[in-house]
């Protein structure tokens, strides 16, 4: 029954997705028929506009450039329904729901069903909604984060993050520079050294989103290991900004400047600190004020805007949006209406976050893995496999720099938690290709590394983190209950 | 304190809104400075992309066409914060919150702050989110609607709707045709008769969204009058589709076809009936199935998708999206998880619906009312004032066709409930201008009619509906509580 519905939906979406513009174009025709009269191009589309229950007067606008609302609705429906059905399937086979959402994205992506387009107006809208989704996710993680606990694990997180960046970089660079597996033609004017540095850099990324979501799905956010992982992942995002800036400089043929590197680093770290300190000073007053407001939904809207504002300011300041959203969550975890905020933001997160994970999955070109397919290349798969090994052990070993003291820590869990490269890895790889540093073959091999590390992390985390009795009763504000 | 924050925010938005593209362009520069090296155009924007925590690999895309996420976030923040602050202010002075949201739109619109742009990529995204907002609003109204009660008031609603369309049309046509206040040059090839028909047609619209929201704000949805108004407004949307098709045909120089008119009507009405019948057959089974799913947020997401699906199907079938969303609500009001759906959908509505009302307000050109301003024209104001009177009494009198039996009905309340033209009126007027039927002056006069009827309805409804003691204890699922 569920599958039948799914197939039917897939068919409908298959209709709506790629042919969105066509459907748009046909709407006026329908009306022309209905009026059984020659309706001019000037008038007819507006009838279609009305049929779509327009909310603004500028529909001349979206009729030319913007997607038609009905087609947009169908794409959103496809994303959410597939995300939930695949997420449910994943949980039924004992996997985290996020794995199902990534697979849903794979299926809906341009390389399979094409329901989630890679370019065009709908792609842009989905992209923006995905940004809201990841921001709200990190906001929720921040809400669950106790600053004191973060400081307690701060040193451990920093150690894991730094080693988790140095090891993969060194190993990746060494492999590429000495073993020289160069696949595809070496782009003009790019030395083997630069390519090697770049390959190393792409191995350093960590996707806090994937791991955080898995830990939430598995109800393990309260574990010491989880706090270390989240802290390390956030630090990795900061380091990622620095590495990305440096690598981009190299891509542009720039010579490195210690000042420039230091500055990028300072801005990224500084924002997080300043945001949390200032936030903690302002938020309590602000939310006492909001508590006196009576209009519907004011608390939720305020929290939602608070998260988006911090995210936007972080980006404007040259830091990462998710760092800002995470900071916003940490700040609001200390206000009086905390419980209500957690309760109210959850349904909003339920709508937006799947859009992010489906988007990540949709960016994958399945053709890479299909023997005989146009994009298939055995050599690429081999090199990709080697990069996967380097990427995996580089982060896994990073987990072993902590937990040597009296406290017993699950080092494998910490290491595995750092493995997924996710969307950050995709971005790293994409710069290299667009800057002409990576041949298409090298790009594909890196892409395989990103995909595999992203998809194996959820099931592996489930294995290395063996839920203990005390996890069951533990507080799980944002995870847990079916609806 | 609240105002200070508001002013500060306004400043920030003033920065972000109109200059969004510039901000976008400057992001890479920032990074270039950070790396203290000549970063190539190819690489730099991606760093900005990373700074924005990209969720997809196709950011080459949105760097060229799409809005930058941070600027988009700031626009959303501006819309929601202004909506809540003005909504709160409205309630403090005893007005419905939606009036405040319309005013917030007025302030944020292109004619004042320009935070909510009238065109461009961000305008398109906001437009799509507004569509989601009005769909969710009508879905909530549908959830509160008891089908049996609707049938009980069905005859009354139909009477009010039909008279509310015939009266304003006749009066508007007569005024224009005989008094002939033609302002501005008569467009070529357009007879005075066609203009008169068109002016009459624009007077027939009803915005169910505005009235429904006001009745919810005032906690009056349970009143018999409210049910008649909602029913009549929905019927008006159906009639609106027919009128719009006919008028568009005229605009295209078509001769009317009874068949065409009948067909449009049948599709619009047919969809509503079929959707509710089929929905009632499928929904209970579907939601029993969903009840057995364990993945987070599955019930909310299912209900959300159900509403969007009905809305999209309605549009594809040539009916109005809001009719589909309303039908979806009616259907789900009979499933077991009804209470949970109402509770879970509310926060989602709190985020999306204000975007719709702010968008409606943002479509208004304030310049029309500023003496000495470039768009100011006294003759237009006079004709506009006359149209306001016609529009107001045309709908008010429609309320008097019911309640003559034993049951005591507040006829003024019913009539006033039909007065706001809202976004439907804006669309009607816009067709006329773009089809070359209305001179700019006539268009402006009609726009004034739409604006005034939309803005006076909320306060007037508050006056004519005197809340009685039994309203206080009455069930108000989606309205009411501050957060």
mmCIF file of C-alpha atoms in Angstrom, chain A residues 99-455:
data_model
loop_
_atom_site.group_PDB
_atom_site.id
_atom_site.type_symbol
_atom_site.label_atom_id
_atom_site.label_comp_id
_atom_site.label_asym_id
_atom_site.label_seq_id
_atom_site.Cartn_x
_atom_site.Cartn_y
_atom_site.Cartn_z
ATOM 1 C CA UNK A 99 20.476 7.732 5.843
ATOM 2 C CA UNK A 100 17.052 7.200 4.303
ATOM 3 C CA UNK A 101 16.758 10.919 3.582
ATOM 4 C CA UNK A 102 20.133 10.914 1.801
ATOM 5 C CA UNK A 103 19.009 7.927 -0.290
ATOM 6 C CA UNK A 104 15.704 9.702 -0.996
ATOM 7 C CA UNK A 105 17.763 12.604 -2.339
ATOM 8 C CA UNK A 106 19.797 10.191 -4.458
ATOM 9 C CA UNK A 107 16.568 8.879 -6.005
ATOM 10 C CA UNK A 108 14.958 12.311 -6.482
ATOM 11 C CA UNK A 109 18.174 13.888 -7.821
ATOM 12 C CA UNK A 110 18.909 14.967 -11.365
ATOM 13 C CA UNK A 111 20.766 11.708 -12.101
ATOM 14 C CA UNK A 112 17.722 9.490 -11.407
ATOM 15 C CA UNK A 113 14.140 10.859 -11.218
ATOM 16 C CA UNK A 114 15.084 14.502 -11.714
ATOM 17 C CA UNK A 115 12.307 15.639 -9.360
ATOM 18 C CA UNK A 116 14.841 17.820 -7.515
ATOM 19 C CA UNK A 117 16.448 19.808 -10.341
ATOM 20 C CA UNK A 118 20.147 20.746 -10.196
ATOM 21 C CA UNK A 119 19.600 24.159 -11.797
ATOM 22 C CA UNK A 120 16.791 26.603 -12.541
ATOM 23 C CA UNK A 121 14.417 28.650 -10.363
ATOM 24 C CA UNK A 122 13.024 25.712 -8.370
ATOM 25 C CA UNK A 123 16.573 24.525 -7.616
ATOM 26 C CA UNK A 124 17.355 27.979 -6.212
ATOM 27 C CA UNK A 125 14.281 27.986 -3.965
ATOM 28 C CA UNK A 126 14.978 24.443 -2.728
ATOM 29 C CA UNK A 127 18.562 25.506 -2.046
ATOM 30 C CA UNK A 128 17.427 28.451 0.105
ATOM 31 C CA UNK A 129 14.946 26.269 2.006
ATOM 32 C CA UNK A 130 17.738 23.707 2.531
ATOM 33 C CA UNK A 131 19.850 26.498 4.044
ATOM 34 C CA UNK A 132 16.999 27.257 6.449
ATOM 35 C CA UNK A 133 16.821 23.533 7.196
ATOM 36 C CA UNK A 134 20.481 23.111 8.164
ATOM 37 C CA UNK A 135 20.360 26.373 10.137
ATOM 38 C CA UNK A 136 17.358 25.154 12.152
ATOM 39 C CA UNK A 137 19.046 21.766 12.661
ATOM 40 C CA UNK A 138 22.189 23.350 14.135
ATOM 41 C CA UNK A 139 19.954 25.680 16.140
ATOM 42 C CA UNK A 140 18.241 22.643 17.661
ATOM 43 C CA UNK A 141 21.640 21.044 18.356
ATOM 44 C CA UNK A 142 22.730 24.293 19.986
ATOM 45 C CA UNK A 143 19.593 24.309 22.142
ATOM 46 C CA UNK A 144 20.578 20.856 23.411
ATOM 47 C CA UNK A 145 24.142 22.000 24.050
ATOM 48 C CA UNK A 146 25.176 22.955 27.567
ATOM 49 C CA UNK A 147 27.935 25.562 27.299
ATOM 50 C CA UNK A 148 29.622 24.358 30.501
ATOM 51 C CA UNK A 149 29.742 20.815 29.187
ATOM 52 C CA UNK A 150 31.131 22.150 25.908
ATOM 53 C CA UNK A 151 33.939 23.863 27.811
ATOM 54 C CA UNK A 152 34.613 20.664 29.744
ATOM 55 C CA UNK A 153 35.109 18.776 26.468
ATOM 56 C CA UNK A 154 36.546 21.804 24.669
ATOM 57 C CA UNK A 155 40.165 20.653 24.868
ATOM 58 C CA UNK A 156 39.289 17.153 23.726
ATOM 59 C CA UNK A 157 37.201 18.539 20.846
ATOM 60 C CA UNK A 158 40.021 20.839 19.739
ATOM 61 C CA UNK A 159 42.530 17.960 19.823
ATOM 62 C CA UNK A 160 40.228 15.696 17.803
ATOM 63 C CA UNK A 161 39.447 18.457 15.310
ATOM 64 C CA UNK A 162 43.069 19.480 14.716
ATOM 65 C CA UNK A 163 44.399 15.918 14.400
ATOM 66 C CA UNK A 164 41.352 15.114 12.261
ATOM 67 C CA UNK A 165 42.417 17.859 9.870
ATOM 68 C CA UNK A 166 46.208 17.280 9.930
ATOM 69 C CA UNK A 167 46.182 13.485 9.497
ATOM 70 C CA UNK A 168 43.877 13.252 6.444
ATOM 71 C CA UNK A 169 45.602 16.226 4.837
ATOM 72 C CA UNK A 170 49.102 14.758 5.333
ATOM 73 C CA UNK A 171 48.060 11.265 4.230
ATOM 74 C CA UNK A 172 46.118 12.544 1.230
ATOM 75 C CA UNK A 173 48.912 14.871 0.149
ATOM 76 C CA UNK A 174 51.564 12.163 0.575
ATOM 77 C CA UNK A 175 49.513 9.599 -1.357
ATOM 78 C CA UNK A 176 48.886 11.912 -4.271
ATOM 79 C CA UNK A 177 52.318 13.530 -4.344
ATOM 80 C CA UNK A 178 54.416 10.356 -4.113
ATOM 81 C CA UNK A 179 52.180 7.569 -5.437
ATOM 82 C CA UNK A 180 51.058 10.020 -8.147
ATOM 83 C CA UNK A 181 47.875 8.229 -9.297
ATOM 84 C CA UNK A 182 47.099 11.196 -11.547
ATOM 85 C CA UNK A 183 43.996 10.214 -13.472
ATOM 86 C CA UNK A 184 42.886 12.251 -16.455
ATOM 87 C CA UNK A 185 44.939 14.965 -18.126
ATOM 88 C CA UNK A 186 46.799 17.325 -15.804
ATOM 89 C CA UNK A 187 45.161 20.758 -16.292
ATOM 90 C CA UNK A 188 47.440 23.380 -17.878
ATOM 91 C CA UNK A 189 49.536 25.522 -15.542
ATOM 92 C CA UNK A 190 48.675 23.420 -12.489
ATOM 93 C CA UNK A 191 51.650 21.729 -10.830
ATOM 94 C CA UNK A 192 51.398 18.226 -9.418
ATOM 95 C CA UNK A 193 52.136 19.798 -6.025
ATOM 96 C CA UNK A 194 49.078 22.068 -6.084
ATOM 97 C CA UNK A 195 46.844 19.158 -7.066
ATOM 98 C CA UNK A 196 48.285 17.126 -4.193
ATOM 99 C CA UNK A 197 47.686 19.954 -1.704
ATOM 100 C CA UNK A 198 44.133 20.282 -2.954
ATOM 101 C CA UNK A 199 43.401 16.568 -2.691
ATOM 102 C CA UNK A 200 44.732 16.673 0.856
ATOM 103 C CA UNK A 201 42.545 19.659 1.666
ATOM 104 C CA UNK A 202 39.361 17.997 0.411
ATOM 105 C CA UNK A 203 40.023 15.142 2.850
ATOM 106 C CA UNK A 204 39.884 17.476 5.895
ATOM 107 C CA UNK A 205 36.187 18.414 5.728
ATOM 108 C CA UNK A 206 33.651 17.253 8.325
ATOM 109 C CA UNK A 207 29.865 17.531 7.991
ATOM 110 C CA UNK A 208 28.555 18.341 11.457
ATOM 111 C CA UNK A 209 25.018 18.167 10.069
ATOM 112 C CA UNK A 210 25.129 14.461 9.186
ATOM 113 C CA UNK A 211 26.682 13.324 12.484
ATOM 114 C CA UNK A 212 24.550 15.608 14.633
ATOM 115 C CA UNK A 213 21.417 14.302 12.948
ATOM 116 C CA UNK A 214 22.520 10.672 13.372
ATOM 117 C CA UNK A 215 23.269 11.181 17.072
ATOM 118 C CA UNK A 216 19.838 12.772 17.460
ATOM 119 C CA UNK A 217 18.143 9.932 15.561
ATOM 120 C CA UNK A 218 19.928 7.411 17.806
ATOM 121 C CA UNK A 219 19.140 9.457 20.955
ATOM 122 C CA UNK A 220 22.813 9.676 21.916
ATOM 123 C CA UNK A 221 23.250 13.472 22.099
ATOM 124 C CA UNK A 222 23.755 13.289 25.874
ATOM 125 C CA UNK A 223 26.870 11.066 25.629
ATOM 126 C CA UNK A 224 30.293 12.595 26.376
ATOM 127 C CA UNK A 225 31.503 11.262 23.014
ATOM 128 C CA UNK A 226 28.660 13.083 21.250
ATOM 129 C CA UNK A 227 29.573 16.404 22.860
ATOM 130 C CA UNK A 228 33.221 15.947 21.852
ATOM 131 C CA UNK A 229 32.175 15.110 18.274
ATOM 132 C CA UNK A 230 29.856 18.110 17.941
ATOM 133 C CA UNK A 231 32.468 20.425 19.421
ATOM 134 C CA UNK A 232 35.154 19.016 17.130
ATOM 135 C CA UNK A 233 32.872 19.235 14.093
ATOM 136 C CA UNK A 234 32.123 22.890 14.816
ATOM 137 C CA UNK A 235 35.867 23.581 15.215
ATOM 138 C CA UNK A 236 36.390 21.704 11.935
ATOM 139 C CA UNK A 237 33.950 24.064 10.241
ATOM 140 C CA UNK A 238 36.066 26.982 11.460
ATOM 141 C CA UNK A 239 39.271 25.300 10.252
ATOM 142 C CA UNK A 240 37.428 24.453 7.035
ATOM 143 C CA UNK A 241 36.850 28.159 6.380
ATOM 144 C CA UNK A 242 40.562 28.822 6.783
ATOM 145 C CA UNK A 243 41.648 25.881 4.605
ATOM 146 C CA UNK A 244 39.083 26.810 1.982
ATOM 147 C CA UNK A 245 40.318 30.399 1.873
ATOM 148 C CA UNK A 246 43.938 29.246 1.587
ATOM 149 C CA UNK A 247 43.181 26.610 -1.062
ATOM 150 C CA UNK A 248 41.095 29.108 -3.009
ATOM 151 C CA UNK A 249 44.055 31.465 -2.860
ATOM 152 C CA UNK A 250 46.242 28.718 -4.287
ATOM 153 C CA UNK A 251 43.608 28.033 -6.914
ATOM 154 C CA UNK A 252 43.872 31.690 -7.860
ATOM 155 C CA UNK A 253 47.651 31.375 -8.100
ATOM 156 C CA UNK A 254 48.090 33.418 -4.939
ATOM 157 C CA UNK A 255 51.053 33.173 -2.594
ATOM 158 C CA UNK A 256 49.989 32.405 0.975
ATOM 159 C CA UNK A 257 49.910 35.203 3.533
ATOM 160 C CA UNK A 258 50.179 34.294 7.191
ATOM 161 C CA UNK A 259 48.260 37.486 7.945
ATOM 162 C CA UNK A 260 45.400 36.525 5.657
ATOM 163 C CA UNK A 261 45.155 33.042 7.150
ATOM 164 C CA UNK A 262 45.286 34.373 10.698
ATOM 165 C CA UNK A 263 42.617 36.929 9.883
ATOM 166 C CA UNK A 264 40.177 34.391 8.440
ATOM 167 C CA UNK A 265 40.726 32.232 11.496
ATOM 168 C CA UNK A 266 40.215 35.128 13.912
ATOM 169 C CA UNK A 267 36.963 36.199 12.259
ATOM 170 C CA UNK A 268 35.536 32.682 12.337
ATOM 171 C CA UNK A 269 36.493 32.016 15.963
ATOM 172 C CA UNK A 270 35.806 35.584 17.072
ATOM 173 C CA UNK A 271 32.272 35.553 15.753
ATOM 174 C CA UNK A 272 31.353 32.429 17.700
ATOM 175 C CA UNK A 273 32.718 33.866 20.963
ATOM 176 C CA UNK A 274 31.288 37.372 20.525
ATOM 177 C CA UNK A 275 27.903 36.025 19.414
ATOM 178 C CA UNK A 276 27.556 33.778 22.471
ATOM 179 C CA UNK A 277 28.717 36.472 24.936
ATOM 180 C CA UNK A 278 26.595 39.292 23.506
ATOM 181 C CA UNK A 279 23.707 36.899 22.941
ATOM 182 C CA UNK A 280 23.734 35.822 26.569
ATOM 183 C CA UNK A 281 23.598 39.470 27.615
ATOM 184 C CA UNK A 282 20.721 40.473 25.298
ATOM 185 C CA UNK A 283 18.599 37.321 24.920
ATOM 186 C CA UNK A 284 17.188 37.095 28.474
ATOM 187 C CA UNK A 285 15.957 40.732 28.375
ATOM 188 C CA UNK A 286 14.633 40.306 24.838
ATOM 189 C CA UNK A 287 12.697 37.147 25.650
ATOM 190 C CA UNK A 288 11.285 38.588 28.881
ATOM 191 C CA UNK A 289 9.897 41.323 26.623
ATOM 192 C CA UNK A 290 8.575 38.757 24.117
ATOM 193 C CA UNK A 291 6.944 36.891 26.981
ATOM 194 C CA UNK A 292 4.754 39.956 27.531
ATOM 195 C CA UNK A 293 3.532 39.922 23.915
ATOM 196 C CA UNK A 294 0.168 38.299 23.209
ATOM 197 C CA UNK A 295 0.048 37.919 19.432
ATOM 198 C CA UNK A 296 -0.135 34.353 18.111
ATOM 199 C CA UNK A 297 3.139 32.493 17.569
ATOM 200 C CA UNK A 298 5.366 35.317 18.785
ATOM 201 C CA UNK A 299 7.718 33.079 20.802
ATOM 202 C CA UNK A 300 8.293 30.590 17.983
ATOM 203 C CA UNK A 301 8.731 33.318 15.380
ATOM 204 C CA UNK A 302 11.180 35.144 17.666
ATOM 205 C CA UNK A 303 13.280 32.016 18.211
ATOM 206 C CA UNK A 304 13.161 31.202 14.491
ATOM 207 C CA UNK A 305 14.274 34.730 13.570
ATOM 208 C CA UNK A 306 16.955 34.671 16.286
ATOM 209 C CA UNK A 307 18.470 31.558 14.692
ATOM 210 C CA UNK A 308 18.268 32.957 11.155
ATOM 211 C CA UNK A 309 19.687 36.300 12.283
ATOM 212 C CA UNK A 310 22.757 34.735 13.915
ATOM 213 C CA UNK A 311 23.244 32.569 10.828
ATOM 214 C CA UNK A 312 23.026 35.563 8.499
ATOM 215 C CA UNK A 313 25.353 37.678 10.656
ATOM 216 C CA UNK A 314 27.877 34.825 10.761
ATOM 217 C CA UNK A 315 27.871 34.652 6.961
ATOM 218 C CA UNK A 316 28.129 38.437 6.605
ATOM 219 C CA UNK A 317 31.041 38.355 9.059
ATOM 220 C CA UNK A 318 32.820 35.810 6.864
ATOM 221 C CA UNK A 319 32.084 32.855 9.142
ATOM 222 C CA UNK A 320 29.755 29.898 8.443
ATOM 223 C CA UNK A 321 25.957 30.183 8.732
ATOM 224 C CA UNK A 322 25.711 26.930 10.686
ATOM 225 C CA UNK A 323 28.170 28.298 13.270
ATOM 226 C CA UNK A 324 25.866 31.283 13.786
ATOM 227 C CA UNK A 325 22.767 29.108 14.070
ATOM 228 C CA UNK A 326 24.558 26.819 16.537
ATOM 229 C CA UNK A 327 25.550 29.863 18.629
ATOM 230 C CA UNK A 328 21.931 31.070 18.599
ATOM 231 C CA UNK A 329 20.838 27.708 19.991
ATOM 232 C CA UNK A 330 23.443 27.805 22.763
ATOM 233 C CA UNK A 331 22.285 31.300 23.717
ATOM 234 C CA UNK A 332 18.566 30.452 23.810
ATOM 235 C CA UNK A 333 19.182 27.296 25.829
ATOM 236 C CA UNK A 334 19.474 29.639 28.822
ATOM 237 C CA UNK A 335 16.228 31.618 28.453
ATOM 238 C CA UNK A 336 13.129 30.922 30.540
ATOM 239 C CA UNK A 337 10.925 29.822 27.637
ATOM 240 C CA UNK A 338 13.504 27.176 26.640
ATOM 241 C CA UNK A 339 11.098 24.238 26.896
ATOM 242 C CA UNK A 340 8.402 25.968 24.852
ATOM 243 C CA UNK A 341 10.933 26.979 22.191
ATOM 244 C CA UNK A 342 12.179 23.381 21.853
ATOM 245 C CA UNK A 343 8.598 22.138 21.579
ATOM 246 C CA UNK A 344 7.526 24.779 19.046
ATOM 247 C CA UNK A 345 10.603 24.720 16.797
ATOM 248 C CA UNK A 346 10.395 20.955 16.306
ATOM 249 C CA UNK A 347 7.515 20.919 13.773
ATOM 250 C CA UNK A 348 9.261 23.709 11.839
ATOM 251 C CA UNK A 349 12.465 21.636 11.797
ATOM 252 C CA UNK A 350 10.444 18.615 10.659
ATOM 253 C CA UNK A 351 9.476 20.542 7.518
ATOM 254 C CA UNK A 352 12.800 22.230 6.711
ATOM 255 C CA UNK A 353 15.611 19.843 7.715
ATOM 256 C CA UNK A 354 14.642 16.944 5.401
ATOM 257 C CA UNK A 355 14.919 19.402 2.503
ATOM 258 C CA UNK A 356 18.595 19.879 3.401
ATOM 259 C CA UNK A 357 19.504 16.184 3.568
ATOM 260 C CA UNK A 358 17.551 15.360 0.417
ATOM 261 C CA UNK A 359 19.427 18.204 -1.315
ATOM 262 C CA UNK A 360 22.774 16.711 -0.268
ATOM 263 C CA UNK A 361 21.750 13.327 -1.649
ATOM 264 C CA UNK A 362 20.356 14.912 -4.815
ATOM 265 C CA UNK A 363 23.796 16.400 -5.601
ATOM 266 C CA UNK A 364 25.194 12.893 -6.172
ATOM 267 C CA UNK A 365 25.667 11.590 -9.737
ATOM 268 C CA UNK A 366 24.612 7.962 -9.515
ATOM 269 C CA UNK A 367 26.098 7.353 -12.969
ATOM 270 C CA UNK A 368 29.567 7.170 -11.375
ATOM 271 C CA UNK A 369 28.725 3.769 -9.919
ATOM 272 C CA UNK A 370 26.958 2.159 -12.877
ATOM 273 C CA UNK A 371 29.314 -0.095 -14.904
ATOM 274 C CA UNK A 372 28.923 0.590 -18.610
ATOM 275 C CA UNK A 373 27.274 3.933 -17.867
ATOM 276 C CA UNK A 374 28.581 7.079 -19.630
ATOM 277 C CA UNK A 375 30.168 8.414 -16.404
ATOM 278 C CA UNK A 376 31.654 5.084 -15.315
ATOM 279 C CA UNK A 377 35.474 4.775 -15.056
ATOM 280 C CA UNK A 378 37.183 1.847 -13.293
ATOM 281 C CA UNK A 379 40.387 3.778 -12.571
ATOM 282 C CA UNK A 380 38.330 6.497 -10.915
ATOM 283 C CA UNK A 381 36.659 3.904 -8.703
ATOM 284 C CA UNK A 382 40.023 2.458 -7.640
ATOM 285 C CA UNK A 383 41.523 5.848 -6.750
ATOM 286 C CA UNK A 384 38.241 6.775 -5.105
ATOM 287 C CA UNK A 385 38.406 3.629 -2.989
ATOM 288 C CA UNK A 386 41.953 4.500 -1.846
ATOM 289 C CA UNK A 387 40.813 8.031 -0.926
ATOM 290 C CA UNK A 388 37.926 6.507 1.033
ATOM 291 C CA UNK A 389 40.422 4.452 3.087
ATOM 292 C CA UNK A 390 42.627 7.514 3.712
ATOM 293 C CA UNK A 391 39.610 9.661 4.570
ATOM 294 C CA UNK A 392 38.174 7.058 6.900
ATOM 295 C CA UNK A 393 41.301 6.186 8.909
ATOM 296 C CA UNK A 394 42.472 9.800 8.963
ATOM 297 C CA UNK A 395 39.390 10.719 10.996
ATOM 298 C CA UNK A 396 39.125 7.430 12.875
ATOM 299 C CA UNK A 397 42.654 7.793 14.296
ATOM 300 C CA UNK A 398 41.826 11.381 15.311
ATOM 301 C CA UNK A 399 39.395 9.837 17.786
ATOM 302 C CA UNK A 400 42.335 8.129 19.487
ATOM 303 C CA UNK A 401 43.984 11.364 20.683
ATOM 304 C CA UNK A 402 41.475 11.524 23.558
ATOM 305 C CA UNK A 403 40.225 9.274 26.368
ATOM 306 C CA UNK A 404 43.636 8.143 27.585
ATOM 307 C CA UNK A 405 42.999 9.597 31.044
ATOM 308 C CA UNK A 406 40.834 8.104 33.796
ATOM 309 C CA UNK A 407 37.599 8.759 31.859
ATOM 310 C CA UNK A 408 36.559 5.881 29.623
ATOM 311 C CA UNK A 409 35.685 7.200 26.164
ATOM 312 C CA UNK A 410 34.546 5.286 23.080
ATOM 313 C CA UNK A 411 37.392 6.416 20.782
ATOM 314 C CA UNK A 412 36.059 4.554 17.733
ATOM 315 C CA UNK A 413 32.720 6.319 18.145
ATOM 316 C CA UNK A 414 34.444 9.713 18.233
ATOM 317 C CA UNK A 415 36.555 8.896 15.182
ATOM 318 C CA UNK A 416 33.646 7.544 13.156
ATOM 319 C CA UNK A 417 31.599 10.609 14.120
ATOM 320 C CA UNK A 418 34.147 12.768 12.288
ATOM 321 C CA UNK A 419 34.150 10.662 9.110
ATOM 322 C CA UNK A 420 31.228 12.061 7.019
ATOM 323 C CA UNK A 421 32.348 14.791 4.587
ATOM 324 C CA UNK A 422 28.801 15.581 3.461
ATOM 325 C CA UNK A 423 27.992 18.891 1.800
ATOM 326 C CA UNK A 424 31.237 20.526 2.963
ATOM 327 C CA UNK A 425 33.229 17.890 1.048
ATOM 328 C CA UNK A 426 31.060 18.419 -2.039
ATOM 329 C CA UNK A 427 31.842 22.135 -1.936
ATOM 330 C CA UNK A 428 35.595 21.572 -1.483
ATOM 331 C CA UNK A 429 35.653 19.232 -4.486
ATOM 332 C CA UNK A 430 33.589 21.598 -6.589
ATOM 333 C CA UNK A 431 35.973 24.528 -6.077
ATOM 334 C CA UNK A 432 38.864 22.399 -7.342
ATOM 335 C CA UNK A 433 37.007 21.425 -10.494
ATOM 336 C CA UNK A 434 35.789 24.952 -11.243
ATOM 337 C CA UNK A 435 39.212 26.454 -10.524
ATOM 338 C CA UNK A 436 40.686 24.011 -13.053
ATOM 339 C CA UNK A 437 42.918 22.325 -10.455
ATOM 340 C CA UNK A 438 41.237 18.927 -10.620
ATOM 341 C CA UNK A 439 40.715 16.886 -13.768
ATOM 342 C CA UNK A 440 37.173 15.555 -14.141
ATOM 343 C CA UNK A 441 38.493 12.109 -13.219
ATOM 344 C CA UNK A 442 40.199 13.362 -10.038
ATOM 345 C CA UNK A 443 37.037 15.289 -9.153
ATOM 346 C CA UNK A 444 34.959 12.142 -9.576
ATOM 347 C CA UNK A 445 37.351 10.133 -7.373
ATOM 348 C CA UNK A 446 37.087 12.793 -4.626
ATOM 349 C CA UNK A 447 33.323 12.823 -5.078
ATOM 350 C CA UNK A 448 33.260 9.070 -4.442
ATOM 351 C CA UNK A 449 35.251 9.646 -1.241
ATOM 352 C CA UNK A 450 32.728 12.274 -0.130
ATOM 353 C CA UNK A 451 29.721 10.110 -0.987
ATOM 354 C CA UNK A 452 31.007 6.922 0.646
ATOM 355 C CA UNK A 453 32.178 8.615 3.876
ATOM 356 C CA UNK A 454 28.809 10.366 4.079
ATOM 357 C CA UNK A 455 26.737 7.227 3.536
#
